[in-house]
Short mmCIF file of C-alpha atoms in Angstrom, two decimals:
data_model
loop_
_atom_site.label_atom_id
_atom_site.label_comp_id
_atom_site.label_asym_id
_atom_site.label_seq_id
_atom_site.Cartn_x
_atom_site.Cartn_y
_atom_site.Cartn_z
CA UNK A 220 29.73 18.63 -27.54
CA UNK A 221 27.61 16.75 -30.02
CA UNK A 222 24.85 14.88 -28.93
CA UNK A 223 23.71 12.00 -31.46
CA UNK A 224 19.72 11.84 -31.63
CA UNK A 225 18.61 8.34 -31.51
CA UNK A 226 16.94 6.73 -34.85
CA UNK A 227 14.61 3.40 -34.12
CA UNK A 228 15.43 2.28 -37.02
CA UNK A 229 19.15 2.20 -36.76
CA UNK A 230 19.54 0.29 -33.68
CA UNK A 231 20.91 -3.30 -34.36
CA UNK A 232 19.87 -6.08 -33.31
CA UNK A 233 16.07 -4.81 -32.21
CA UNK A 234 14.59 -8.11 -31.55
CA UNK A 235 11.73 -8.13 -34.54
CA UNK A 236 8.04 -7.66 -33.72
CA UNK A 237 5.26 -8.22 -36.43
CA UNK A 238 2.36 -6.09 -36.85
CA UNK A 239 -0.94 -6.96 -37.11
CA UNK A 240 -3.85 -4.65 -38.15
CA UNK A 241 -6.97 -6.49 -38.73
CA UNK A 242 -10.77 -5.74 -37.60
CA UNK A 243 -10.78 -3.83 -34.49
CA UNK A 244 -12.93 -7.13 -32.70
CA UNK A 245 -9.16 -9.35 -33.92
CA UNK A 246 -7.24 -6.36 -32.20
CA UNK A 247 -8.21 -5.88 -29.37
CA UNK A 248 -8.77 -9.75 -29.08
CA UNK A 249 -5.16 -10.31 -30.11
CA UNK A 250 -3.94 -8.05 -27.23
CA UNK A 251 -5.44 -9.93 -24.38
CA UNK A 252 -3.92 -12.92 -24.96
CA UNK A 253 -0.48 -14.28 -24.31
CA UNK A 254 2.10 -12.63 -26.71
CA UNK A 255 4.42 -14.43 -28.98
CA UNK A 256 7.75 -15.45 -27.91
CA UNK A 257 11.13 -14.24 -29.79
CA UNK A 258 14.46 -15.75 -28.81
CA UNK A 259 16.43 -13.79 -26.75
CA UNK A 260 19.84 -12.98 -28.45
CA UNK A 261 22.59 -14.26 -26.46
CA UNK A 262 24.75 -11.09 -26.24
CA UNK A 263 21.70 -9.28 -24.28
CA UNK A 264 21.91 -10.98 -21.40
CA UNK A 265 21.52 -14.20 -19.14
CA UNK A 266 18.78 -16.24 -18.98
CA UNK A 267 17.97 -16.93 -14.74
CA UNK A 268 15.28 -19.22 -13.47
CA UNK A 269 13.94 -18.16 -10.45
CA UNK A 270 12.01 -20.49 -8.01
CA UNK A 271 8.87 -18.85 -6.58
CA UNK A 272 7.33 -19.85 -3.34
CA UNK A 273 4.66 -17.30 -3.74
CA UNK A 274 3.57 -17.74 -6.94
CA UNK A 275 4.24 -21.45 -6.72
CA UNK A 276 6.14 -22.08 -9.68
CA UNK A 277 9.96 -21.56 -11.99
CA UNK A 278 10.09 -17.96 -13.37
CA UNK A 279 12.14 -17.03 -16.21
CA UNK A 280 14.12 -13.70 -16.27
CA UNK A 281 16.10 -12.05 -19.10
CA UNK A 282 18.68 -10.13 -16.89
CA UNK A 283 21.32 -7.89 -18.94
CA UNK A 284 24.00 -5.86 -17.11
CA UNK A 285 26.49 -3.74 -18.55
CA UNK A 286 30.23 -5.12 -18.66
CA UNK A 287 31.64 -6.30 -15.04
CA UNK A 288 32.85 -3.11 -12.96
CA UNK A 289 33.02 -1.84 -9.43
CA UNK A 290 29.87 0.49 -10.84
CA UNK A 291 27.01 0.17 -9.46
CA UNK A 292 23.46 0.78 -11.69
CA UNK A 293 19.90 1.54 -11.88
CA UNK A 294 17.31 -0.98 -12.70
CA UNK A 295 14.29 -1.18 -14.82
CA UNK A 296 12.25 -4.20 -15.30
CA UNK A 297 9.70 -4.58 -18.22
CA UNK A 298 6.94 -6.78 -18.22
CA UNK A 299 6.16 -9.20 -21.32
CA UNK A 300 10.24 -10.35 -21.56
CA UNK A 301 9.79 -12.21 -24.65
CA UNK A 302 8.40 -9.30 -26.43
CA UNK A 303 10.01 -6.10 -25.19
CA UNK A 304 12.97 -6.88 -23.55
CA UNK A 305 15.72 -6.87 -26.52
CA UNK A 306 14.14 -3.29 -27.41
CA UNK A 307 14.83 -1.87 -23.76
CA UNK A 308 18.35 -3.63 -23.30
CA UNK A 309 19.10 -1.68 -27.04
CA UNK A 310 17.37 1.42 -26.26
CA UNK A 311 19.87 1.09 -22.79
CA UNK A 312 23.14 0.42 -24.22
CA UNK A 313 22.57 3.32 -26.93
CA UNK A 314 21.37 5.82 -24.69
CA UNK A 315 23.96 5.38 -21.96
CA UNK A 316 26.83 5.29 -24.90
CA UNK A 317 29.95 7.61 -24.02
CA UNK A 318 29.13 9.90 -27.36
CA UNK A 319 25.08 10.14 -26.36
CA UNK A 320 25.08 9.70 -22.46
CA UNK A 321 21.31 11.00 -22.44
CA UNK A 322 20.92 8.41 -19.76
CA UNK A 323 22.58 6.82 -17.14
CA UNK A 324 23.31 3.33 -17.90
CA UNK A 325 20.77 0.39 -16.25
CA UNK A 326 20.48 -3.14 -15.36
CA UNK A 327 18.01 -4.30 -17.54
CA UNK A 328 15.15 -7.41 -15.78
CA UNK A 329 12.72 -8.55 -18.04
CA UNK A 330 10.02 -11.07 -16.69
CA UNK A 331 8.48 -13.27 -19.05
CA UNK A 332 5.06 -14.99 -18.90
CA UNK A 333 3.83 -18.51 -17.72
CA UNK A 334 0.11 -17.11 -17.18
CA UNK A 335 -0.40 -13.40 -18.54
CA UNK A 336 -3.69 -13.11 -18.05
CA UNK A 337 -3.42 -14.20 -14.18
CA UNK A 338 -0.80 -11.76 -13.25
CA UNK A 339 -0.98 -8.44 -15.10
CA UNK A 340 -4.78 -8.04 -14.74
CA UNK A 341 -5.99 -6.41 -10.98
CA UNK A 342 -9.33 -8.15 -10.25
CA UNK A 343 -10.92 -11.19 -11.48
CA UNK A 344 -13.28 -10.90 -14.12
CA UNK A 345 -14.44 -13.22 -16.84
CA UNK A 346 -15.74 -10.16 -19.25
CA UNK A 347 -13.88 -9.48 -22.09
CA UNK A 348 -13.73 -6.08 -24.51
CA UNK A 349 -17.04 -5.40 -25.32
CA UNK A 350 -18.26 -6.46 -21.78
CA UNK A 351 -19.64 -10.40 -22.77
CA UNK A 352 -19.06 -12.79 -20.06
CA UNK A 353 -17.86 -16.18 -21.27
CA UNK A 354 -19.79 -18.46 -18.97
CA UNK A 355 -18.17 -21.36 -20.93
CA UNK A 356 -15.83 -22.67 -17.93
CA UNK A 357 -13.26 -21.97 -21.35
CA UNK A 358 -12.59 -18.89 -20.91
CA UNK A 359 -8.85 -16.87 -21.08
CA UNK A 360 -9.63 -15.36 -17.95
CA UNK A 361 -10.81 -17.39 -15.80
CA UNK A 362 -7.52 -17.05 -13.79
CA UNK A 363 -7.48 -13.70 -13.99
CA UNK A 364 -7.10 -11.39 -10.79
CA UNK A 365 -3.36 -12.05 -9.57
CA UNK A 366 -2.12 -8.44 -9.49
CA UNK A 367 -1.65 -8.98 -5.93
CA UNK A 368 0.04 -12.03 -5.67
CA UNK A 369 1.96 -10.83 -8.74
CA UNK A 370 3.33 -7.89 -6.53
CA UNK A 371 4.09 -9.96 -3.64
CA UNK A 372 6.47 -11.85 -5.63
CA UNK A 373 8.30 -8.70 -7.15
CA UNK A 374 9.07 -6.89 -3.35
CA UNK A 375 9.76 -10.35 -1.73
CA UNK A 376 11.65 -12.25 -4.33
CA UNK A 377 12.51 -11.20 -7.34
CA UNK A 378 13.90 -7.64 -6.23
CA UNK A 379 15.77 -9.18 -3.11
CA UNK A 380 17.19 -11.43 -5.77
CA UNK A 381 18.28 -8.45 -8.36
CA UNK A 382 19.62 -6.53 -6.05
CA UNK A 383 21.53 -9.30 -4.12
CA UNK A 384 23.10 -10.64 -7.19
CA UNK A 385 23.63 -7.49 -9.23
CA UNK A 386 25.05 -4.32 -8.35
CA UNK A 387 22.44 -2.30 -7.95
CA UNK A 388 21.74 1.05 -7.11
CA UNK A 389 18.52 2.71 -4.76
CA UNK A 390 16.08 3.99 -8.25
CA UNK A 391 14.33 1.74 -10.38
CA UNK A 392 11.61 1.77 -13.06
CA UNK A 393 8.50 -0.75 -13.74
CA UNK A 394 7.55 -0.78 -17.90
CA UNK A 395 4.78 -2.53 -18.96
CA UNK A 396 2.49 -2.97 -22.33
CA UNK A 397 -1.29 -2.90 -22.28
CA UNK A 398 -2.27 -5.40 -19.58
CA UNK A 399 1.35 -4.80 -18.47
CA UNK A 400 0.84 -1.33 -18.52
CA UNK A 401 -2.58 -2.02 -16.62
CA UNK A 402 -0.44 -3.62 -14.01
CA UNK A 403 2.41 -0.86 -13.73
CA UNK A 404 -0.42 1.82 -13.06
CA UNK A 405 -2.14 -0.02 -10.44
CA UNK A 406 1.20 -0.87 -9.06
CA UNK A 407 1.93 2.91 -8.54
CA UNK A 408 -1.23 3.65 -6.72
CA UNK A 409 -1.83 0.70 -4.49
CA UNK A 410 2.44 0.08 -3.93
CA UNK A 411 4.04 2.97 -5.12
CA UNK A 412 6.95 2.20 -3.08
CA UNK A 413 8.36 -0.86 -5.38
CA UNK A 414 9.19 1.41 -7.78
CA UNK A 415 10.45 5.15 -8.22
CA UNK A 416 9.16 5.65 -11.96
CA UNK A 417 6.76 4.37 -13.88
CA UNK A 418 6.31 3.42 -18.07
CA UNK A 419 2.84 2.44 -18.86
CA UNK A 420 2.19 2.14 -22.55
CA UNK A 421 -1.58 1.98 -24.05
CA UNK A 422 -2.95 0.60 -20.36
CA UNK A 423 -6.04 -1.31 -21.32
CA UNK A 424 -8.62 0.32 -18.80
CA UNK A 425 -11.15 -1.26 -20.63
CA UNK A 426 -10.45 -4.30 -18.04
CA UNK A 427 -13.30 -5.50 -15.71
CA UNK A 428 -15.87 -2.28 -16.74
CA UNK A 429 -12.85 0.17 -16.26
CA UNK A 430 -12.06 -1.57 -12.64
CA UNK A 431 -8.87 0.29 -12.42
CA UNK A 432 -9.76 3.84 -13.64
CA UNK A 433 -12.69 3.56 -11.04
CA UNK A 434 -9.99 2.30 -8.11
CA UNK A 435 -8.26 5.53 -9.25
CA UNK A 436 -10.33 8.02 -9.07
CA UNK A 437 -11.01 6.78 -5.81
CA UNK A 438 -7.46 6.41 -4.85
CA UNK A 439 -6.18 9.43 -5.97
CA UNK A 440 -8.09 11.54 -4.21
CA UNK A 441 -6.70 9.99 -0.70
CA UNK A 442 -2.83 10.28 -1.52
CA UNK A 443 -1.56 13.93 -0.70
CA UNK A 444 1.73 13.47 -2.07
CA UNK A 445 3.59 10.76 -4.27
CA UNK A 446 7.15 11.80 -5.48
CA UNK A 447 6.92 9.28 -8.26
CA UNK A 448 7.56 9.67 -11.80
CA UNK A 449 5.33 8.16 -14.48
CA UNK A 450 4.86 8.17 -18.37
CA UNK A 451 1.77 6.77 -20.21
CA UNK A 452 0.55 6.63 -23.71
CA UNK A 453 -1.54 5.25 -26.35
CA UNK A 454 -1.73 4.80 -29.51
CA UNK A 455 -4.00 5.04 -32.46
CA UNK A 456 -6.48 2.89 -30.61
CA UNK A 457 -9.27 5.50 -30.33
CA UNK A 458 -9.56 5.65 -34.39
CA UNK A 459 -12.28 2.81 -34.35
CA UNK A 460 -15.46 2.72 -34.32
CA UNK A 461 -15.45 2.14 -30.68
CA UNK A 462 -13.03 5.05 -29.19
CA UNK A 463 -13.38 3.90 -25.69
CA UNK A 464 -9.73 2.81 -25.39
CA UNK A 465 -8.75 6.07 -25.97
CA UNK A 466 -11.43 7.48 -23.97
CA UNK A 467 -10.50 6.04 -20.76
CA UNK A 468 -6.80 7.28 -20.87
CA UNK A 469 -7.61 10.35 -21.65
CA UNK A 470 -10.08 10.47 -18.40
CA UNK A 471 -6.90 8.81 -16.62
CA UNK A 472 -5.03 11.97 -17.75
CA UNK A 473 -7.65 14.07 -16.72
CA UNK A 474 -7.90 12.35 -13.25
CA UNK A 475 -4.27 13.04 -12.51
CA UNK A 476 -4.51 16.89 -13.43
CA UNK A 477 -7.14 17.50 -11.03
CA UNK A 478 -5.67 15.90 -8.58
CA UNK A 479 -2.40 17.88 -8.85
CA UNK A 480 -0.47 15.09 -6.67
CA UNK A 481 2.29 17.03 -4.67
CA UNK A 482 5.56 15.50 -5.73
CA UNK A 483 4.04 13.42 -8.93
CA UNK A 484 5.76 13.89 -12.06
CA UNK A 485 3.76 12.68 -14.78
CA UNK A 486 3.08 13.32 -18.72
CA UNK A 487 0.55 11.86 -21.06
CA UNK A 488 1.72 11.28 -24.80
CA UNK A 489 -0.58 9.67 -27.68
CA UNK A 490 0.88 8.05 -30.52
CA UNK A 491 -1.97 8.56 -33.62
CA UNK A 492 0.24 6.40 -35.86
CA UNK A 493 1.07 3.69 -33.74
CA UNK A 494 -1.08 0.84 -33.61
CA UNK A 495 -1.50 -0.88 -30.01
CA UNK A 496 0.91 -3.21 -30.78
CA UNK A 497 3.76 -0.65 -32.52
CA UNK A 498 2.97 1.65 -29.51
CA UNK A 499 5.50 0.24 -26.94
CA UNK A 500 8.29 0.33 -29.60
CA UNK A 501 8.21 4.49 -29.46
CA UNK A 502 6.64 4.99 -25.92
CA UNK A 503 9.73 3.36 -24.12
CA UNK A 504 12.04 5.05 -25.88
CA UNK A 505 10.22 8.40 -24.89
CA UNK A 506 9.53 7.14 -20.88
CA UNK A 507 12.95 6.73 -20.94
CA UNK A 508 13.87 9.99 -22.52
CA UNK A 509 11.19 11.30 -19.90
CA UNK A 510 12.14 9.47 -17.01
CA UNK A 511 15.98 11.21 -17.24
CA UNK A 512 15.41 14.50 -19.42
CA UNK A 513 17.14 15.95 -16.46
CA UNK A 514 20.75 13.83 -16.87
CA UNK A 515 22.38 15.52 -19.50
CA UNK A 516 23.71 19.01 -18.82
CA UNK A 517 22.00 22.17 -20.58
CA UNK A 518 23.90 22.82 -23.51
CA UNK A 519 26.78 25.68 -23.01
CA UNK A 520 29.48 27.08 -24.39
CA UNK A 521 33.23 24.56 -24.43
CA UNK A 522 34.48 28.14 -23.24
CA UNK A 523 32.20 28.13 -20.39
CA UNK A 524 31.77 24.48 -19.37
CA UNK A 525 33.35 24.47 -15.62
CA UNK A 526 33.78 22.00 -12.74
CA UNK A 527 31.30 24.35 -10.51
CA UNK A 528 28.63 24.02 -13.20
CA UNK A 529 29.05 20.61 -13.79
CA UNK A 530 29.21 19.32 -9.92
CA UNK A 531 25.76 21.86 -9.22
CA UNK A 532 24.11 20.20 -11.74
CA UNK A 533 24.95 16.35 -10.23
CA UNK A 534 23.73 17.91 -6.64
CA UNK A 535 20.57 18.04 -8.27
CA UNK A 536 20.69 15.30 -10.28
CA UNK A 537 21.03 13.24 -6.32
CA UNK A 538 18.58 15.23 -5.31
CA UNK A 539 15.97 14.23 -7.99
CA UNK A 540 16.76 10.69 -7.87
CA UNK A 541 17.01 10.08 -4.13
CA UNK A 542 21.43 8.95 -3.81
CA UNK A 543 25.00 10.76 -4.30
CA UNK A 544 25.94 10.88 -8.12
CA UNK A 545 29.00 11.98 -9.10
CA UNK A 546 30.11 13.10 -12.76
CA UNK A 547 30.92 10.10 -14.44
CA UNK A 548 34.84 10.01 -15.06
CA UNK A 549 34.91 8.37 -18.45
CA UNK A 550 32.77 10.65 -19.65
CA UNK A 551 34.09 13.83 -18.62
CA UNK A 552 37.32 12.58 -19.54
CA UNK A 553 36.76 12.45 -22.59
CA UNK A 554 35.17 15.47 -23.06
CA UNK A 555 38.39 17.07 -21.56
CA UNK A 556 40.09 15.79 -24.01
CA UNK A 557 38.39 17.48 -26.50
CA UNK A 558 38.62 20.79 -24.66
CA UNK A 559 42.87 20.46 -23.90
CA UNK A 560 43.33 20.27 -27.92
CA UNK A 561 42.77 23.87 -27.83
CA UNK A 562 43.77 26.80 -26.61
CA UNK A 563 40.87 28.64 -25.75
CA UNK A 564 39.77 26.03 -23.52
CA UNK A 565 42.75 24.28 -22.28
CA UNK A 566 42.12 25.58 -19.29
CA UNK A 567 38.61 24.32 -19.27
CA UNK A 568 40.12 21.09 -19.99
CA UNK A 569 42.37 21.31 -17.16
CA UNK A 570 39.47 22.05 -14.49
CA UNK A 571 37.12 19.07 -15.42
CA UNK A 572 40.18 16.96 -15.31
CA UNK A 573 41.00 17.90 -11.41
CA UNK A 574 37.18 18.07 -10.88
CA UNK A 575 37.53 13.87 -11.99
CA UNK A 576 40.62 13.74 -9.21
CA UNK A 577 39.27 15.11 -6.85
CA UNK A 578 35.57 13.00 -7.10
CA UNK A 579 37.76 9.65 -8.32
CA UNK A 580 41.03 10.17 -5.79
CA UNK A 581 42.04 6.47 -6.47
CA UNK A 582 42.01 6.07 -9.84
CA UNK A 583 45.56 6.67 -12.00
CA UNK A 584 43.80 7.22 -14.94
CA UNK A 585 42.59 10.27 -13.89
CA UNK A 586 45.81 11.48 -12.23
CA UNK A 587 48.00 10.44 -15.74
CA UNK A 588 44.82 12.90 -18.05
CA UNK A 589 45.63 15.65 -15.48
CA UNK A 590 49.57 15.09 -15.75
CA UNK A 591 49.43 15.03 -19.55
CA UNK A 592 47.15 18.06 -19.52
CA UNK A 593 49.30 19.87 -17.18
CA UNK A 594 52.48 19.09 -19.76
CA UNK A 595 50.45 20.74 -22.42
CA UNK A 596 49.88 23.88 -20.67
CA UNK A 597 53.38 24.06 -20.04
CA UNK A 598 52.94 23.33 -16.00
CA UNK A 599 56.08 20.65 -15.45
CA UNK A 600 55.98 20.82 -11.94
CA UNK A 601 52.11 20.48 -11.24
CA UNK A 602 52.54 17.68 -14.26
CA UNK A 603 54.98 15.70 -11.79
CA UNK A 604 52.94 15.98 -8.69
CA UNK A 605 49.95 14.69 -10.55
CA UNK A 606 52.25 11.72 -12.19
CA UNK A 607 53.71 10.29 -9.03
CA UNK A 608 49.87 10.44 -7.51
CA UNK A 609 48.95 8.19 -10.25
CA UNK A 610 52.58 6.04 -10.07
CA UNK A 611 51.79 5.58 -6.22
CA UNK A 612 48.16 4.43 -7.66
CA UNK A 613 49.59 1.94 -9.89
CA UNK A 614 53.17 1.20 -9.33
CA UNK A 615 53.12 -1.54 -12.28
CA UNK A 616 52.68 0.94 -14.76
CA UNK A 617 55.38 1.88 -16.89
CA UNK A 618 53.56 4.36 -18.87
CA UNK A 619 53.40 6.75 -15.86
CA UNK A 620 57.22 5.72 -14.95
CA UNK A 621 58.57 6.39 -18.39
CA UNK A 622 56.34 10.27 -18.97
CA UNK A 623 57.23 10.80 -15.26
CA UNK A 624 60.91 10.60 -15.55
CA UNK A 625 60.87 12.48 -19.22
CA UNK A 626 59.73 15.39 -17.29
CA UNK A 627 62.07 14.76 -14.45
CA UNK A 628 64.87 15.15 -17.20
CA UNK A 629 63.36 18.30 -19.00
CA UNK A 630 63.69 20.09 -15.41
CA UNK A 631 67.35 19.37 -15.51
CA UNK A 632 69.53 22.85 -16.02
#
């Protein structure tokens, strides 16, 4: 089957982020401090205020779902909502579309900001970029440090509240931007548990005299295994006069390949012509991509595809990700309809088709695609049997009554 590449620039309704390039000083100034806010676009999402005890104060969520079913879905959440959150909710939908299906489709939590600089930075410190303490009593981080408390509040309440209220399933992802991506990485070594992947895009190491990449090459060296998944990037950062941005994720990078963590799944991508703040746009897109570059089937041959092939690969597919997953029945229904229209792989067609009975035994739509497909192949009586398993399924339906008793009639002498 075809698979549509994805094309930034085609998505609608991309929520729309401006650019700034200025003196390096202005940039990485800029990318401390709290980011703009876009409106969230109604047909996203919901808007939920959650009250938190721990952090002492309303937090607002951007929660999107795809449409009401018995399904039940991953979850990622993204740090800096008001930025980032339309882009992953788009990159979602598309990705998880019937014709694409490169992922599986998520619940999407994006948590927006009442003090940035408080929560996404790991350790108090009142030095900014270039190391200058602001003594002032003025300064933009003099709350900084709440990493901690920060956590607390994602394990105790907002997850418990996510997964009570959504239908959620046991794998979830943590995305963050530059002091969000800070935060994601020290999330995955001092609490890897919250989260089973991780997206960290340009993490600004630079914090606190490198605080964090010091804490990891510490920490690393004390965790034997960590069957996590992570993806980190930068991007043209290191092209000013003062490469040290660059610098330091490279030595993260470096850090993580001597270590050779049993069980950690990681990859390093840099971005030369993205700016820190275009970065995110392309490195969630590819952590995402990264994250599930093992959900789609190889590519083979329509003449080939089989139910055996197909149900090995979801074995390991729940093996990798830690559940049961079962072939999705939309999707291979549809691709065996494409296969039935032919001869050469009618029979093809036919097998996928049982293969969705047999994993989805209650639902009549898949017992009416195997009773058509049957018809076509000329099989009346396996065609009956597999309407009146779908007629007991939905007795209401007069679809399955009327093709039911036309092939009742063609068996007449």
């Amino acid at each position: 089957m075809k698979r549509l590449l994805l094309k930034v620039n085609s998505l609608k309704n991309l929520a729309r982020f401006k650019f700034i390039s200025i003196f390096v000083i202005l940039l990485f100034s800029f990318k401390t401090k709290a980011q703009k806010s876009e409106p969230v676009k109604a047909n996203l999402g919901e808007i939920v205020t959650l009250h938190s005890n721990i952090l002492n104060e309303d937090r607002k969520l951007l929660i999107y779902a795809p449409e009401k079913s018995e399904k039940r879905y991953q979850v990622i959440y993204v740090l800096d909502a008001d930025n980032h959150f339309n882009q992953m909710v788009e990159y979602s939908k598309y990705l998880s579309r019937q014709d694409v299906y490169a992922i599986p489709p998520l619940i999407v939590v994006g948590i927006t900001n009442t003090d940035r600089n408080r929560d996404l930075t790991p350790s108090h410190s009142i030095l900014d970029y270039f190391g200058k303490a602001d003594t002032s009593g003025k300064s933009p981080y003099k709350n900084s440090g709440g990493n901690e408390q920060f956590f607390q509040f994602i394990q105790k309440e907002l997850q418990p509240y996510v997964n009570s209220n959504y239908k959620t399933l046991p794998y979830s992802i943590f995305a963050g931007h530059s002091f969000g991506a800070l935060t994601v990485i020290n999330c995955l070594i001092n609490h890897p548990d919250l989260f089973n992947a991780y997206i960290a895009a340009s993490p600004s190491f630079w914090w606190d005299q490198k605080f964090l990449l010091k804490l990891a090459d510490k920490k690393l060296k004390t965790i034997p295994v960590l069957p996590k998944t992570l993806f980190f990037s930068d991007g043209n950062e290191g092209a000013s006069s003062d490469p040290q941005f660059h610098t330091d994720v490279l030595k993260f990078d470096s850090l993580l390949k001597k270590q050779n963590i049993k069980g950690l799944d990681f990859k390093y991508k840099g971005y030369p012509n993205e700016s820190h703040m275009t970065v995110p746009i392309i490195s969630y897109y590819d952590g995402l991509r990264f994250v599930y570059r093992q959900w789609e089937l190889p590519p083979i041959n329509d003449q080939k595809i089989n139910s055996e092939i197909i149900m090995d690969h979801y074995k390991t597919l729940s093996q990798k990700f830690g559940y049961p997953i079962i072939p999705d029945e939309s999707y291979f229904n549809g691709w065996a309809q494409w296969l039935i229209k032919y001869p050469a792989t009618l029979k093809n067609g036919i097998d996928l088709l049982k293969m969705n009975t047999a994993n989805y035994p209650s639902s009549p739509r898949a017992f009416m695609a195997l009773g058509a497909a049957y018809t076509k192949n000329g099989e009346k009586q396996k065609a009956i049997t597999a309407y009146k398993k779908a007629g007991a399924l939905d007795p209401a339906s007069d679809e399955i009554k009327l093709r039911l008793k036309e092939l009742q009639n063609n068996l007449q002498p």
